[in-house]
Short mmCIF file of C-alpha atoms in Angstrom, two decimals:
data_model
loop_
_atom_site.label_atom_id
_atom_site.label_comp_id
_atom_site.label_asym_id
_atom_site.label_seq_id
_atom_site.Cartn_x
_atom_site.Cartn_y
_atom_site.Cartn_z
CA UNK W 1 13.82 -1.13 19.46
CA UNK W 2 14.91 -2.49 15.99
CA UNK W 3 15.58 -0.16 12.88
CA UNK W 4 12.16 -0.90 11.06
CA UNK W 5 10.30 0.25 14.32
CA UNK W 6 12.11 3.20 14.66
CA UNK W 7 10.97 4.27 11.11
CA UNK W 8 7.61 3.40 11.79
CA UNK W 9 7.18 5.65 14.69
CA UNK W 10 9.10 8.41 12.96
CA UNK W 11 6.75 8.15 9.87
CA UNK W 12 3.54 7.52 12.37
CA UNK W 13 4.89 10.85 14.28
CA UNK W 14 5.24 12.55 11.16
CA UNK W 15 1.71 11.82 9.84
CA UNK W 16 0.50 12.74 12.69
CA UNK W 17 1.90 16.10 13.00
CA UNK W 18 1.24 16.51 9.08
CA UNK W 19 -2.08 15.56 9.22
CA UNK W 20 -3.46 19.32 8.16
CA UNK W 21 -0.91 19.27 5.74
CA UNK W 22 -1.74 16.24 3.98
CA UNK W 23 -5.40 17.42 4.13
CA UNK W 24 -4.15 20.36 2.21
CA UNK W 25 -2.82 18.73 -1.20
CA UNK W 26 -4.16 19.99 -4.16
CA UNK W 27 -4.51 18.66 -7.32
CA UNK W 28 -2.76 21.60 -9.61
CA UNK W 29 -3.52 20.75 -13.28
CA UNK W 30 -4.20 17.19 -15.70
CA UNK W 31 -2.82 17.73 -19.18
CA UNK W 32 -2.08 14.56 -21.54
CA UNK W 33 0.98 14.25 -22.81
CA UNK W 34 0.69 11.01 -25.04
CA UNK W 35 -1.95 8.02 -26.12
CA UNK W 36 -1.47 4.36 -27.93
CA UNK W 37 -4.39 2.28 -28.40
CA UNK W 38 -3.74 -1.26 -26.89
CA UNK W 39 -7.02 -3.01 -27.74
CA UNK W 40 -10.19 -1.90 -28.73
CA UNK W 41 -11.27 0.05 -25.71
CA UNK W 42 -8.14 0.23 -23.41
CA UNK W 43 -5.13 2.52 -24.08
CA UNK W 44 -1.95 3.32 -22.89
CA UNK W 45 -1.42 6.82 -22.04
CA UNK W 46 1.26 9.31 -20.43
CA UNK W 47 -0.64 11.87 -18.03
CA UNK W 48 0.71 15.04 -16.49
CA UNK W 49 -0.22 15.67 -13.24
CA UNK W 50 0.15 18.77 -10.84
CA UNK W 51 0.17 18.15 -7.51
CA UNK W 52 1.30 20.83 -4.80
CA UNK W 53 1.83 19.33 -1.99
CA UNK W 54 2.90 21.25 1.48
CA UNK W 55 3.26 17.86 3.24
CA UNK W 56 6.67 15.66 3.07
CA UNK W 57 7.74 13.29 0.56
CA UNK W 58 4.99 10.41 -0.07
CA UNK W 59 4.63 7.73 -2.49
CA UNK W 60 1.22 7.52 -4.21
CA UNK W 61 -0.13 3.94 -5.18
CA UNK W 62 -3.31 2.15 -6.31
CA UNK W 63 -4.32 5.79 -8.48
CA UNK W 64 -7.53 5.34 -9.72
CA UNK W 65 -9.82 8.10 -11.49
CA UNK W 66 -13.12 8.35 -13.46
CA UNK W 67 -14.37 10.61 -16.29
CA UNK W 68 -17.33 11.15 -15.66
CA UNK W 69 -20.24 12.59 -17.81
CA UNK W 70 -23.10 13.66 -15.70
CA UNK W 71 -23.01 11.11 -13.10
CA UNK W 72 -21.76 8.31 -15.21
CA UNK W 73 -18.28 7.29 -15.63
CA UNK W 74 -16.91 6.94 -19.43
CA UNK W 75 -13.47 6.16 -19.07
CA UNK W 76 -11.30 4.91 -16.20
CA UNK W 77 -7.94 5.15 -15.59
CA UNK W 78 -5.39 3.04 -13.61
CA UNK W 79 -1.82 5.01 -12.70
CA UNK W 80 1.29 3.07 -11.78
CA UNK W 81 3.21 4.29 -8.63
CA UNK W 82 4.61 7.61 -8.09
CA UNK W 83 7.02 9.49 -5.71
CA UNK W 84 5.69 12.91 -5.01
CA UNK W 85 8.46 15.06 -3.53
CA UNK W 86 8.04 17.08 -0.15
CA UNK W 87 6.72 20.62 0.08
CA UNK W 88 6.65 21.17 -3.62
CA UNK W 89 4.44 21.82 -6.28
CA UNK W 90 5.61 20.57 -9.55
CA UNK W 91 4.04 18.16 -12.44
CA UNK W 92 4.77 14.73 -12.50
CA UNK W 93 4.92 12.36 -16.15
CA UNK W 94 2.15 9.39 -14.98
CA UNK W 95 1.73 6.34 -17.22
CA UNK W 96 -2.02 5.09 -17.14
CA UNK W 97 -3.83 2.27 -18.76
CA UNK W 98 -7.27 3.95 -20.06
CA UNK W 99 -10.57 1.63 -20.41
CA UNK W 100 -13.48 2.96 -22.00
CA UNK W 101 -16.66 2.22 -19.80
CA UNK W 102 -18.16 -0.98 -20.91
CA UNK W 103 -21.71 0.20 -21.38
CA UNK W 104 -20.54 3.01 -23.43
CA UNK W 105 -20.97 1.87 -27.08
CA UNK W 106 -17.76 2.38 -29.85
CA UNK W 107 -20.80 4.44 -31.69
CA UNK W 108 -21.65 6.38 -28.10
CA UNK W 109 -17.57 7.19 -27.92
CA UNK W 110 -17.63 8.75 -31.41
CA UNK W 111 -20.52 10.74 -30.98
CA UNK W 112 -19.36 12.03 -27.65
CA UNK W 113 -15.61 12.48 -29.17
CA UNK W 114 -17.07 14.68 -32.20
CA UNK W 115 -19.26 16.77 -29.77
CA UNK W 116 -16.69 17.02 -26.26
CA UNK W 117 -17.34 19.91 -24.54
CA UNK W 118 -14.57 19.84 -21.45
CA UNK W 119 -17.22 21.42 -19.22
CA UNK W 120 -19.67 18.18 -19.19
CA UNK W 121 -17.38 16.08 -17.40
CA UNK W 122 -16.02 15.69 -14.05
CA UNK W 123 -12.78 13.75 -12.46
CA UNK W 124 -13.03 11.57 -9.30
CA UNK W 125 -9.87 10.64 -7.84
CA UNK W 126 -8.77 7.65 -5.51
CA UNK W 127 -6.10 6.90 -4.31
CA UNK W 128 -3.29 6.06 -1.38
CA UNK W 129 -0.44 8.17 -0.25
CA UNK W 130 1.82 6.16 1.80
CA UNK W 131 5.11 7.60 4.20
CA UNK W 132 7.29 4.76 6.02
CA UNK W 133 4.91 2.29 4.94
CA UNK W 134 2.22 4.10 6.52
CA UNK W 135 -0.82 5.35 4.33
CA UNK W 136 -3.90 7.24 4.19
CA UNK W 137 -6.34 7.70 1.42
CA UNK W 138 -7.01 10.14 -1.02
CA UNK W 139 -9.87 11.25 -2.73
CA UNK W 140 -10.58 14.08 -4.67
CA UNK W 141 -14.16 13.78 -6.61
CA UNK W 142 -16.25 15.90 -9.05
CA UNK W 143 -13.28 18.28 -10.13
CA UNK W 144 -14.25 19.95 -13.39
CA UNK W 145 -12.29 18.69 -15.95
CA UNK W 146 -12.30 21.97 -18.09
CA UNK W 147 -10.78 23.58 -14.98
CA UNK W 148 -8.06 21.12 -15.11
CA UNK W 149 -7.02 20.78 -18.78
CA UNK W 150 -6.91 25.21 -18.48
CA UNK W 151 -4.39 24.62 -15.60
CA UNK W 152 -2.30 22.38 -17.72
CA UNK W 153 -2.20 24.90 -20.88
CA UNK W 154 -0.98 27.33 -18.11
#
């Protein structure tokens, strides 16, 4: 049995016998710690991001959330990969490229900037946490996104 098998079946193993523990990750707190504008709608931004996680070391990829307003997103984000350290609970720094929805209107964005109330929206979050090159998916959807920003300030 070659060297890459081995580590397959130790990783398949170990997601198996973590299973409950994976199912148990929370996300902790959202805060943002920095924004550039790179066009007219899209952005560059720096997120922080709690996660405690009881499970072992994974590596998260494709990250994908939604602010939403009722039920309709406003703004998506895209995160670049991260490497979330076993049984911890700790914030990590996350770049993200932000888009503004493209049905809401430059006008719609300022009116809904001058009058945010954190309470209105929601978060829905995607995405895959992968161990040995073996991955399951996340998703966490309709946090509150005033409970998250009061976790941050924490």
């Amino acid at each position: 049995m070659g060297v890459s098998a081995k580590h397959q079946i130790h990783a398949l193993l170990c997601l198996s016998g973590c299973v409950n523990r994976f199912k148990q990750i929370k996300i902790t707190s959202v805060g943002v710690e920095s924004v550039s504008p790179s066009g007219l709608k899209t952005f560059d931004a720096v997120v922080s991001l709690g996660i405690d996680n009881p499970a072992p070391a994974f590596n998260i990829m494709n990250l994908m959330a939604d602010v939403k307003r009722d039920t309709t997103a406003m703004i998506h984000l895209k995160g670049e990969n991260i490497a979330v350290s076993g049984r911890s609970s700790r914030v990590y720094r996350l770049p993200v490229t932000v888009q503004i929805d493209p049905a809401v209107s430059l006008l719609q964005l300022a009116i809904l900037a001058r009058n945010f109330k954190a309470e209105d929206y929601t978060v829905d979050v995607h995405a895959r946490a992968v161990v040995g090159g073996i991955g399951k998916n996340l998703s966490f959807e309709g946090m509150s996104l005033a409970s998250l920003m009061q976790k941050a300030d924490k």
